[in-house]
Tab-separated table of C-alpha atoms in Angstrom:
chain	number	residue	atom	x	y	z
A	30	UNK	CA	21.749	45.589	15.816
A	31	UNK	CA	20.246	45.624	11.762
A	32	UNK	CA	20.929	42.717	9.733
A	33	UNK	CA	21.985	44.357	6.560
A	34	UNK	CA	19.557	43.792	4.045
A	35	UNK	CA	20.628	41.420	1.585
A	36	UNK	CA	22.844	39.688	4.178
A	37	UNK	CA	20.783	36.522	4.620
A	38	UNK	CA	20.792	35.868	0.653
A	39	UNK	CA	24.336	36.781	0.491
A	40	UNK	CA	24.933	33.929	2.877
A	41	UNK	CA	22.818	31.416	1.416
A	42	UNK	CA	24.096	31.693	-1.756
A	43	UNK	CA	27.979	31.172	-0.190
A	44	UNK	CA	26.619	28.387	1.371
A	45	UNK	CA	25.068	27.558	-2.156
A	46	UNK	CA	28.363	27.380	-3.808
A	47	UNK	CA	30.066	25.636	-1.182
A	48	UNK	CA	27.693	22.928	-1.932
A	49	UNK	CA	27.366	23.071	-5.543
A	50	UNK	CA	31.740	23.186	-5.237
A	51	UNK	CA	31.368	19.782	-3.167
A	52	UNK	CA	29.214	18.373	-5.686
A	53	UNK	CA	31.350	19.673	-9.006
A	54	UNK	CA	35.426	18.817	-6.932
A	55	UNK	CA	34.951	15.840	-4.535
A	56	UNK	CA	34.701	12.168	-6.215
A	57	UNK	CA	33.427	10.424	-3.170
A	58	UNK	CA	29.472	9.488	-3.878
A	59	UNK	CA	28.735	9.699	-0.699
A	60	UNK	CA	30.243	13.247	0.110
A	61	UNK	CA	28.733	14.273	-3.435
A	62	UNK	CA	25.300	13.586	-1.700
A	63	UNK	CA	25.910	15.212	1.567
A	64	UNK	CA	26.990	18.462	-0.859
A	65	UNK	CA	23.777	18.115	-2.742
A	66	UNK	CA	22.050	18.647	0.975
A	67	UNK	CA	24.417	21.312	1.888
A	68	UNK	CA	22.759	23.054	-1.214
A	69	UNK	CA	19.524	22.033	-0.540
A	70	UNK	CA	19.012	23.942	2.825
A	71	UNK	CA	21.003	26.983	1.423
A	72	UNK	CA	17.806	27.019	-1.218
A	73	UNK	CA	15.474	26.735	1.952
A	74	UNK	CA	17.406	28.929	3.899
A	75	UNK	CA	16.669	31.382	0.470
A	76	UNK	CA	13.124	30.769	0.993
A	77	UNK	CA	12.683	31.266	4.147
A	78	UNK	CA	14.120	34.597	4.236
A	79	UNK	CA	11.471	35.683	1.515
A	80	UNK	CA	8.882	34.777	3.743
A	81	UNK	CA	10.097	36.915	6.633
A	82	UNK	CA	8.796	39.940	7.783
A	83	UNK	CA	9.867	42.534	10.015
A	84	UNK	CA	8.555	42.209	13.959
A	85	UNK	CA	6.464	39.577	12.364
A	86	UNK	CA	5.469	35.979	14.407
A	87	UNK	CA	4.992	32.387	13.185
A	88	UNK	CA	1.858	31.981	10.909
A	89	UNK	CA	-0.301	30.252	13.369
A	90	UNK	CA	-3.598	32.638	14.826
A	91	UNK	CA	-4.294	33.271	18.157
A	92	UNK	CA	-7.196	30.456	19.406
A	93	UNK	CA	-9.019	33.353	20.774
A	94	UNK	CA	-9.437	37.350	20.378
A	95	UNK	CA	-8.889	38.681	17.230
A	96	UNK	CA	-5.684	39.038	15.139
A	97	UNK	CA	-5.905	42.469	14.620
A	98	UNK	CA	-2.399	44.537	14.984
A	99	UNK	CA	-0.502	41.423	14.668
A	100	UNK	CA	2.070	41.009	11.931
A	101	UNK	CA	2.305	37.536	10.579
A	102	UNK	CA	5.050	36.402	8.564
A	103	UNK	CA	4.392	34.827	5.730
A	104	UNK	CA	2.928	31.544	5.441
A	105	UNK	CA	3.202	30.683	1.886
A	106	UNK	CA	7.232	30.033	1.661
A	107	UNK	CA	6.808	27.727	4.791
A	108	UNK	CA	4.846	25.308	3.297
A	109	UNK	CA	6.518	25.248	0.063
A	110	UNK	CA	9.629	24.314	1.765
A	111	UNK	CA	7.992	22.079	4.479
A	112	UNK	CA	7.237	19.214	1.711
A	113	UNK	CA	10.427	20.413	0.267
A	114	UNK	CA	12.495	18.676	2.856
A	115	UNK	CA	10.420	15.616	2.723
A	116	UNK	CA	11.290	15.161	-0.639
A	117	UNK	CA	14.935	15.731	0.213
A	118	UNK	CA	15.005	13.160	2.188
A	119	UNK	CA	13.179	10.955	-0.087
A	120	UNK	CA	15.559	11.816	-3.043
A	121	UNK	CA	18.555	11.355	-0.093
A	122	UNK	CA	17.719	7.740	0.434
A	123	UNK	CA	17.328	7.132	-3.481
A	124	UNK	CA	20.631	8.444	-3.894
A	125	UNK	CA	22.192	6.317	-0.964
A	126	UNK	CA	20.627	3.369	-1.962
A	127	UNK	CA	22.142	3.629	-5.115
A	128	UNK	CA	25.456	4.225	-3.970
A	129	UNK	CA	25.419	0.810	-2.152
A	130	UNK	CA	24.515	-0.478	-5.260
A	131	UNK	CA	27.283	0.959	-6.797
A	132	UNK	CA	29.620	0.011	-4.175
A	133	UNK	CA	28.644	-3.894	-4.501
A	134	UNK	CA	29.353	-3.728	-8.035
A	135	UNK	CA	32.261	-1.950	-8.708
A	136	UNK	CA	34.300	-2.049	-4.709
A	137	UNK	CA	34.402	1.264	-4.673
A	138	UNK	CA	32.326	4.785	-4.132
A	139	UNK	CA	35.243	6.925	-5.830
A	140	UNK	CA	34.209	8.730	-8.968
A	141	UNK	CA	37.943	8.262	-10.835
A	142	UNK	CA	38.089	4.484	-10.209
A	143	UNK	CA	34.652	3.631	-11.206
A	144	UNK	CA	35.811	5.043	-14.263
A	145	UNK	CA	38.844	3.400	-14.441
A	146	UNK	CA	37.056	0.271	-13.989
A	147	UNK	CA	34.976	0.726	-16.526
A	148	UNK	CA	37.330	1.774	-19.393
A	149	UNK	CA	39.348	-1.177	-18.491
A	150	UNK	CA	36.334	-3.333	-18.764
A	151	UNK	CA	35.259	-1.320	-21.906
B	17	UNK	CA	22.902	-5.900	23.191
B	18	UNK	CA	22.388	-8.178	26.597
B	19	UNK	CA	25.332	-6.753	28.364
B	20	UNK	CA	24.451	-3.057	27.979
B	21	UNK	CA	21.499	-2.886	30.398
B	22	UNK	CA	21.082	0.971	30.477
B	23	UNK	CA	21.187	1.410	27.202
B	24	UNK	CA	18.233	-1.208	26.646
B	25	UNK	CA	16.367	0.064	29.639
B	26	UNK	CA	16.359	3.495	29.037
B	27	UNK	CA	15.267	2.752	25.359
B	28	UNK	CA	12.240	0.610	26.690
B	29	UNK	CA	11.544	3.485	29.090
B	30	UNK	CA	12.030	5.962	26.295
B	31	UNK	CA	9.839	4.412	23.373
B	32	UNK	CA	6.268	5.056	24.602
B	33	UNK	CA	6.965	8.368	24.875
B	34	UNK	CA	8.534	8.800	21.719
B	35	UNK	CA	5.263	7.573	20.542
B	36	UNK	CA	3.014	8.937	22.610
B	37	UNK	CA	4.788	12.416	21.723
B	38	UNK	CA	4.224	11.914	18.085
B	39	UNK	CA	0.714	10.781	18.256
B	40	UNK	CA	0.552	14.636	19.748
B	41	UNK	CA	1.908	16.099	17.022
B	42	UNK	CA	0.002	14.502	14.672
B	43	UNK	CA	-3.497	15.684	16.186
B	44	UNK	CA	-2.483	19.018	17.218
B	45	UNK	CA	-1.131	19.783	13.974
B	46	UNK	CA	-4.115	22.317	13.197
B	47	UNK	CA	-3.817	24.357	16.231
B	48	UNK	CA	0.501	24.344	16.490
B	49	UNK	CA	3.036	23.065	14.627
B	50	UNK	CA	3.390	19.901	13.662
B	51	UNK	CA	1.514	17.521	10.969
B	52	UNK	CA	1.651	14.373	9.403
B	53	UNK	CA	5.332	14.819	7.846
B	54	UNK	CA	6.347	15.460	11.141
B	55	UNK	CA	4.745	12.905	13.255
B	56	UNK	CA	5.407	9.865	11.045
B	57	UNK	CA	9.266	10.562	11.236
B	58	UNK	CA	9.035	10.898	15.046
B	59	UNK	CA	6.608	7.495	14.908
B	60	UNK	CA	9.638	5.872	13.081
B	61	UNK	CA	12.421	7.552	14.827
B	62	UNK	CA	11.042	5.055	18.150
B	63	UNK	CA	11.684	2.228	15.639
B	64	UNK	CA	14.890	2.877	14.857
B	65	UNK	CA	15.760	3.721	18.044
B	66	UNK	CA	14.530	0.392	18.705
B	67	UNK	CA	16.368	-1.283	16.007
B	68	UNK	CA	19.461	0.157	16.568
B	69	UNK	CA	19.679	-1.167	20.670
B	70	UNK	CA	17.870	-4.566	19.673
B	71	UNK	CA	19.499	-5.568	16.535
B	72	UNK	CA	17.291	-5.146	13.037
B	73	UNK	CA	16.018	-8.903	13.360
B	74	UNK	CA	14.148	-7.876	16.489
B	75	UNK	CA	13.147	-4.632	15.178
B	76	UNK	CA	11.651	-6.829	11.874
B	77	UNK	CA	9.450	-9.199	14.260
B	78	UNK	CA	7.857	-5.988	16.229
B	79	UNK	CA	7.156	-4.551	12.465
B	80	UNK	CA	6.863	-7.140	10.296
B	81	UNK	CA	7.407	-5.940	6.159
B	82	UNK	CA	3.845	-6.830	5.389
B	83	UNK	CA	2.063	-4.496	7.857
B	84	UNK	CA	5.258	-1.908	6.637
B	85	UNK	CA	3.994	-2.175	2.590
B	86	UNK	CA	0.388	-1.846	3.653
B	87	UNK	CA	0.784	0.789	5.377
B	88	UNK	CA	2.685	2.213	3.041
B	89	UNK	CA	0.269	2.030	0.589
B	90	UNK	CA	-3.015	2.785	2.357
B	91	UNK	CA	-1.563	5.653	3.597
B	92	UNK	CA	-1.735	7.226	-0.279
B	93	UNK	CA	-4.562	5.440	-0.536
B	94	UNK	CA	-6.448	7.581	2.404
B	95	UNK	CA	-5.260	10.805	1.063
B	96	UNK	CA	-6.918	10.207	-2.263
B	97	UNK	CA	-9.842	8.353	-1.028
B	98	UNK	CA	-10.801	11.721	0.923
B	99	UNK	CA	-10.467	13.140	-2.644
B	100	UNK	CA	-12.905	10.688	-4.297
B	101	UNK	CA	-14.955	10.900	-1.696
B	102	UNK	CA	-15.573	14.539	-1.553
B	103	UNK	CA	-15.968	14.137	-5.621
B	104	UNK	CA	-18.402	11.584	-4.857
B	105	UNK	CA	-19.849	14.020	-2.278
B	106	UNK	CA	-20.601	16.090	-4.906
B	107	UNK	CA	-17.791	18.473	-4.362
B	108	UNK	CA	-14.518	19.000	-6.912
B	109	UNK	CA	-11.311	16.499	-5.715
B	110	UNK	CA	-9.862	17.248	-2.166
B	111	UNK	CA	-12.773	19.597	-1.348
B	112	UNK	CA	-13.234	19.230	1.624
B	113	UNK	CA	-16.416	21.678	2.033
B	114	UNK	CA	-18.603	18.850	0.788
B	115	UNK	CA	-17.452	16.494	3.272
B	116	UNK	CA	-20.132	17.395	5.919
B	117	UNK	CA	-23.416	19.546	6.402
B	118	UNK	CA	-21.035	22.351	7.431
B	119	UNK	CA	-18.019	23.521	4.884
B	120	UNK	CA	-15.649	24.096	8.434
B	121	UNK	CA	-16.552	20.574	10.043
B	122	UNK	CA	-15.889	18.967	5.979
B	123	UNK	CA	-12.753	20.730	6.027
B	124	UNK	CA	-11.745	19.912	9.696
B	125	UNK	CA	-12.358	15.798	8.822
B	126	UNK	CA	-10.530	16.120	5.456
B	127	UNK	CA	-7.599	17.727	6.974
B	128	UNK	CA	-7.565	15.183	9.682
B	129	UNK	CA	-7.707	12.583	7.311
B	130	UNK	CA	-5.221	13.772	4.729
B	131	UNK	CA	-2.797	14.492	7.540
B	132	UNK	CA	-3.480	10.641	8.846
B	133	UNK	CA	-3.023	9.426	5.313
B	134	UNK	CA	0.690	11.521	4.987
B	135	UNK	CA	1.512	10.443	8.699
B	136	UNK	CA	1.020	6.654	7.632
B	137	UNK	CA	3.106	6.729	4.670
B	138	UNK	CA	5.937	8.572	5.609
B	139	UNK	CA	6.154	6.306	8.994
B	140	UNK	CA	6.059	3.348	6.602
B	141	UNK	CA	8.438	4.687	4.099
B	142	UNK	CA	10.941	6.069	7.025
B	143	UNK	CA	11.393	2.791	8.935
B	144	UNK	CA	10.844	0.758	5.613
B	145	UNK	CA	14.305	2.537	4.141
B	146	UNK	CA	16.125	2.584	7.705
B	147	UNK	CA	15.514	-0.917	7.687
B	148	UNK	CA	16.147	-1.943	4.438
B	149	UNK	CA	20.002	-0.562	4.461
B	150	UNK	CA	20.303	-1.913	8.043
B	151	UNK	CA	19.663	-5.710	6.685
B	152	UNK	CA	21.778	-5.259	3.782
B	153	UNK	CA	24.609	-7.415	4.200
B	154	UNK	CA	28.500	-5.491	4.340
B	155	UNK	CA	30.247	-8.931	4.457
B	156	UNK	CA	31.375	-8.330	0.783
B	157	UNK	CA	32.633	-4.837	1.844
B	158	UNK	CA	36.386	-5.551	1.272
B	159	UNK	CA	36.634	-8.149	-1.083
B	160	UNK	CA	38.603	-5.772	-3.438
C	22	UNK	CA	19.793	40.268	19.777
C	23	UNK	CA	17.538	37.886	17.205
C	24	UNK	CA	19.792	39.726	14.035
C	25	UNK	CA	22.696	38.972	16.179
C	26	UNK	CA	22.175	35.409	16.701
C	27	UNK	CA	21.041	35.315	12.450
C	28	UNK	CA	24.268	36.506	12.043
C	29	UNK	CA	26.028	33.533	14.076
C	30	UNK	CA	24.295	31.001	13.294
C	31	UNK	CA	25.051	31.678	9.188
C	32	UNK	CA	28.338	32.200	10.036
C	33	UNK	CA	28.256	28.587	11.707
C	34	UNK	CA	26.339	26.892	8.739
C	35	UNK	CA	28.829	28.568	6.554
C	36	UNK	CA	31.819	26.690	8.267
C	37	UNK	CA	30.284	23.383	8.767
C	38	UNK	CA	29.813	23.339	4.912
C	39	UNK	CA	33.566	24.151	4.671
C	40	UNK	CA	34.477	21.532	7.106
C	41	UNK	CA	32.165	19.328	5.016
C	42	UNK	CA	33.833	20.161	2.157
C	43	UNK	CA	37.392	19.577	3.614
C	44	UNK	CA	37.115	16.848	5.735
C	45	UNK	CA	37.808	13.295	4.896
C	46	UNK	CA	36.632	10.886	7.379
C	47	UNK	CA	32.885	10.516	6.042
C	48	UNK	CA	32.066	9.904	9.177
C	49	UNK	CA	32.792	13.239	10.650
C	50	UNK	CA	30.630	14.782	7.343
C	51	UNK	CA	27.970	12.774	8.452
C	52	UNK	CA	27.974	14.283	11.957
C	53	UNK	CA	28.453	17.543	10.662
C	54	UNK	CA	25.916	17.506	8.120
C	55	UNK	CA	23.602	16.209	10.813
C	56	UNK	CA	25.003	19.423	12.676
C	57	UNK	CA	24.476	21.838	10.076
C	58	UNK	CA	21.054	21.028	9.260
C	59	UNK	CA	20.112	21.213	13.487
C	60	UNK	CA	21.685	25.088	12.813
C	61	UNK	CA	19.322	25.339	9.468
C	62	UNK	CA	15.987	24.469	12.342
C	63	UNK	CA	17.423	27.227	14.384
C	64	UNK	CA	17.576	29.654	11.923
C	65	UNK	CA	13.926	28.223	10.721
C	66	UNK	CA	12.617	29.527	14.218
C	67	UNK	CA	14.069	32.597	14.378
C	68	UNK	CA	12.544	33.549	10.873
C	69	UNK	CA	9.428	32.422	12.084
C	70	UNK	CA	9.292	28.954	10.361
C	71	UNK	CA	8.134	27.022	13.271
C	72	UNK	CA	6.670	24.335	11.345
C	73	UNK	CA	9.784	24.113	8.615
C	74	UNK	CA	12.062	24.111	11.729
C	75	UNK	CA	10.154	21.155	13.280
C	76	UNK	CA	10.528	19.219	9.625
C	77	UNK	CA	14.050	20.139	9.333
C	78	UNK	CA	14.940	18.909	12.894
C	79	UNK	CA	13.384	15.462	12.782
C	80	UNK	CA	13.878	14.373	9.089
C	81	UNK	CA	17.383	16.616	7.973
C	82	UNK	CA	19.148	15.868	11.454
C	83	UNK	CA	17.806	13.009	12.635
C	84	UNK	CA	16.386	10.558	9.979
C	85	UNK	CA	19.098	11.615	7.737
C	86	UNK	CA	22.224	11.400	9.485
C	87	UNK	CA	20.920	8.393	10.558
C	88	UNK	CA	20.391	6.914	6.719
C	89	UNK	CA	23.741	8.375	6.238
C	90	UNK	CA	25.940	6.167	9.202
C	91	UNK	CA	23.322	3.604	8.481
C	92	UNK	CA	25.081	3.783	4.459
C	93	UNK	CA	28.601	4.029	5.788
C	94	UNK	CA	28.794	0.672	7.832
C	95	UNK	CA	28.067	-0.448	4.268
C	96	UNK	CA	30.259	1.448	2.180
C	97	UNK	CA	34.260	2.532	2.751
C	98	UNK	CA	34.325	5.170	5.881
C	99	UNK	CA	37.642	7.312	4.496
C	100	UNK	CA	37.566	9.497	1.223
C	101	UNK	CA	40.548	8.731	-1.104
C	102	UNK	CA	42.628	11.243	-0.606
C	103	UNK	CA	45.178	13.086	-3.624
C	104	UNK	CA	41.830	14.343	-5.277
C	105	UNK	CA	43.202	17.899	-6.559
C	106	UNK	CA	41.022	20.752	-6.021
C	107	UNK	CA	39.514	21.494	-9.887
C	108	UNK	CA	39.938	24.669	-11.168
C	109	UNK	CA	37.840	24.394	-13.582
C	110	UNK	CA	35.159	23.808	-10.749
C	111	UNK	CA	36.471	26.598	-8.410
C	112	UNK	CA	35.709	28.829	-11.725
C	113	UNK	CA	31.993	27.738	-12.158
C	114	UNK	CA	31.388	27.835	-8.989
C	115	UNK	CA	32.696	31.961	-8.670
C	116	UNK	CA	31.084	32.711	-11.912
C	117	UNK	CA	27.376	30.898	-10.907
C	118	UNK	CA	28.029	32.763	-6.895
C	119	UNK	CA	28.803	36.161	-8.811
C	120	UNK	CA	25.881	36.386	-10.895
C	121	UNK	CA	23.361	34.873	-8.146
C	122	UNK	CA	25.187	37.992	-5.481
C	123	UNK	CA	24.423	40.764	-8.237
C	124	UNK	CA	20.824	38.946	-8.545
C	125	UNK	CA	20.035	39.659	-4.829
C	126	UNK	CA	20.684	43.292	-5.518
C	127	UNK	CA	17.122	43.604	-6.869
C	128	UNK	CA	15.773	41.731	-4.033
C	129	UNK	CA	13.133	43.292	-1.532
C	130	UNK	CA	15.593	43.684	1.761
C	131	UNK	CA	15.035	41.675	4.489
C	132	UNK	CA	12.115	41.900	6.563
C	133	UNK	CA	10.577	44.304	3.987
C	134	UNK	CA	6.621	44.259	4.516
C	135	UNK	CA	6.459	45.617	1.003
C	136	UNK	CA	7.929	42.796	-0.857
C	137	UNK	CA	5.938	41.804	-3.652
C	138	UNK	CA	5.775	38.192	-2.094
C	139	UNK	CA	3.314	39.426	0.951
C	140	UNK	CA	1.121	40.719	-1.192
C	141	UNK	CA	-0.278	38.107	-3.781
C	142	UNK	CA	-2.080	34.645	-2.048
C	143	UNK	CA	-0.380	35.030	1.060
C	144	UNK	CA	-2.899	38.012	2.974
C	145	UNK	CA	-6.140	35.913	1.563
C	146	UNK	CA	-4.703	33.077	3.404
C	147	UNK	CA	-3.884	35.312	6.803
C	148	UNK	CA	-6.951	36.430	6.542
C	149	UNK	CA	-10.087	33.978	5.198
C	150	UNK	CA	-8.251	30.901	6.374
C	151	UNK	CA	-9.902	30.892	9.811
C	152	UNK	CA	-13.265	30.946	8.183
C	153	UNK	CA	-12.834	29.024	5.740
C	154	UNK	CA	-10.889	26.226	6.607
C	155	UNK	CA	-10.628	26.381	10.485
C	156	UNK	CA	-7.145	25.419	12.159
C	157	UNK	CA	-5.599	28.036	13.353
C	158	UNK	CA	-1.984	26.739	12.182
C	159	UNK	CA	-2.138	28.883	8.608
C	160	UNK	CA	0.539	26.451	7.784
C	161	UNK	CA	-1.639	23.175	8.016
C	162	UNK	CA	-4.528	24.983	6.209
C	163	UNK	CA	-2.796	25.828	3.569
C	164	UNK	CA	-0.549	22.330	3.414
C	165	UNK	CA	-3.610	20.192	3.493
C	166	UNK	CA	-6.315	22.103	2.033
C	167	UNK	CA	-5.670	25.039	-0.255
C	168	UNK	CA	-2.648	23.232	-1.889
C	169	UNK	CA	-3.495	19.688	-0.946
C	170	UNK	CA	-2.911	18.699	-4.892
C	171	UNK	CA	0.567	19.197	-3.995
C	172	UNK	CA	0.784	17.238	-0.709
C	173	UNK	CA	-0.656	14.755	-2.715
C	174	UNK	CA	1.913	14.582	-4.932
C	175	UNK	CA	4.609	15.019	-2.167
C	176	UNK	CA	3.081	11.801	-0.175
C	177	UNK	CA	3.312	9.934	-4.034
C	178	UNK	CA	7.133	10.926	-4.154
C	179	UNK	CA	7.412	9.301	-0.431
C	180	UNK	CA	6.164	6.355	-1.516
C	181	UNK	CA	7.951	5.907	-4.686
C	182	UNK	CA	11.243	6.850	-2.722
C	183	UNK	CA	10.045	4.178	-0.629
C	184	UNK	CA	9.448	1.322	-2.952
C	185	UNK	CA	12.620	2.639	-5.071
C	186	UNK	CA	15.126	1.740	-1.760
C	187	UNK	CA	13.052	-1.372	-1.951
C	188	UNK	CA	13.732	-2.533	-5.158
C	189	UNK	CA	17.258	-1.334	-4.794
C	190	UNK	CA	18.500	-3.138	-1.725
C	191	UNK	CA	15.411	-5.759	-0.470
C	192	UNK	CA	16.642	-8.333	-2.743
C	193	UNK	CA	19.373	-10.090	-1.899
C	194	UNK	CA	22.878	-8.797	-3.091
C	195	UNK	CA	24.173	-10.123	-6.221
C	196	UNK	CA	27.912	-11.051	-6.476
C	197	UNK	CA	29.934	-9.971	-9.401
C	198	UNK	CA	29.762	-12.015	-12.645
């Protein structure tokens, strides 16, 4: 069975919008960030694919005998991604951090009353 | 957590290994996968673990926030020092090469140390942010 | 049989981030998040990211559906429902997933060993890495030494992240004015 050839980018880019469609429609904070990660591993997910090749085997060489006749995928894309995630997560735990914040000051996470809140304030 | 005795058990019996598996991954990095990134989560994943059946206070006396922060910070602080020190070496910053007599030994040290630098920090930051929004206090959750 | 399970485990990501999307008890996204990003390390090994798949399993499904529930006993556990679904959003988002779909059409097809990608910095590293650097993971040579600037920075953004949740939430919390 053939994947078809664009399939795999096809796919990460529906998962792409279904993220980026969280992000834009739901008010909840918190669901806004689990969106943003939805669209974060659709971008990996992009990446990865590049780095594919066909018959090809994870990047790491044989400890001994010689490589020779063995297709490698490629390496670059991996690591790229690899501190990619990290930062995800770093960028994650900003984000949720700051949505306790916002919680404690205003009682609520939900985009439309935050706003209401404020205008009343205002 | 005194009247769930399996749960704390098994977590006790579980922990060392957790560790033990990490410490794996971060010195076999080179020849499989694995790395700092990925070791310093697993280190921290045994602390959660062991917040999460012990209560946080508990979890705060076996990892106090002092030896979290320095951690934290010598972690960077290793990473760059083995860039200084192969400028100082008399190599250009992070090159390894000029680390040792032989350019494949410098690198194998400065990839050792760089990867025990990253390892360091990201255990600090993981458990220092799990714990950190497991003390904050919810008691003002519905005051609205 | 490795295109075939490609195929299902998309298809699975696909309708956990629909499920995401249409659920409302954030603790079921959580879950599923957690979920979807296990499928994403899946997918990582069968593309040959072994290391990426490792990442991806320990930090995307564990630490951070962990941070997630760990945010939700703080914050309320049910999204307000009544929120209509925006048109104006559904429109972006078609128009943006359009023109990305007819940008893949001048993309290298999958698998192809001809793809402009595989043949810039990538075969040096295949190739010299062994010699020069040593490990035989081409991942960790190239992570720590040939880009190590950038791991650099990527350890910096850790620790910023880290003393940003710090200064956010280590003080005590302050009550409304």
């Amino acid at each position: 069975m053939e994947v078809p050839g664009l399939f795999n980018y096809w796919m990460a880019i529906v998962l792409m919008m279904a993220g980026l469609y969280t992000v834009i429609a739901r008010g909840n904070l918190v669901k806004k960030l689990i969106g943003l990660g939805v669209f974060q591993i659709s971008v990996f997910v992009l990446y990865i694919t590049m780095g594919k090749i066909k018959d090809g085997t994870a990047p790491i060489l044989p400890a001994s005998g010689s490589a020779e006749g063995v297709v490698f995928s490629n390496p670059l894309p991996h690591v790229l991604i690899l501190t990619a995630i990290v930062v995800g997560i770093a960028t994650t735990a900003l984000g949720l951090a700051l949505v306790v914040r916002i919680h404690e000051a205003f009682g609520t996470i939900e985009e439309d009353d935050i706003q209401a809140i404020e205008e009343s304030e205002a | 957590m005194k009247e769930k005795p399996i749960l704390r058990v098994g977590t006790k019996f579980l922990i060392p290994f957790i560790l033990m598996f990490a410490l794996y991954v971060q010195f076999h990095g080179d020849f499989g996968p694995g790395g700092g990134f990925q070791a310093g989560v697993i280190f921290a994943s045994a602390f959660v673990l062991y917040a999460i059946v012990f209560g946080i206070a508990n979890a705060r006396r076996a990892l106090p926030a002092g030896i979290r922060r320095l951690l934290l910070s010598l972690g960077v602080l290793i990473y760059a020092g083995t860039g200084v020190l192969a400028l100082v070496e008399g190599g250009r910053f992070l090159d390894y090469s000029a680390l040792a007599a032989q350019p494949v030994l410098g690198q194998h040290l400065g990839i050792f140390l760089v990867e025990f630098g990253v390892g360091m920090t990201v255990f600090a930051a993981m458990t220092t942010i799990f714990f950190v929004f497991a003390s904050r206090d919810p008691s003002a959750r519905e005051q609205d | 049989m490795i295109e075939l399970l490609d195929i299902v485990i998309l298809g699975m990501m696909v309708v956990a981030a629909l499920a995401v999307l249409w659920l409302r008890d954030l603790f079921a996204v959580a879950m599923l998040s957690g979920a979807y990003s296990l499928m994403g390390a899946t997918l990582y090994v069968l593309l040959d990211a072994v290391d990426v798949a490792f990442t991806e399993a320990a930090v995307g499904a564990g630490i951070a559906t962990v941070l997630m529930l760990g945010t939700l006993t703080l914050v309320p556990r049910q999204e307000k429902p009544g929120k209509k679904p925006s048109l104006a959003g559904l429109f972006t988002v078609a128009a943006t997933g359009s023109l990305l779909i007819w940008a893949t059409l001048d993309m290298p097809e999958y698998g192809d060993p001809d793809a402009p990608i595989h043949h810039h910095v990538a075969p040096r590293y295949m190739k010299d890495s062994a010699a020069e650097v040593g490990p035989p993971n081409v991942v960790t040579s190239v992570l720590a030494s040939y880009r190590g600037y950038d791991t650099l920075g990527e350890t910096t953004v850790i620790f910023t992240a880290a003393i940003g949740v710090m200064a956010l939430l280590a003080r005590g919390r302050r009550r409304k004015p």
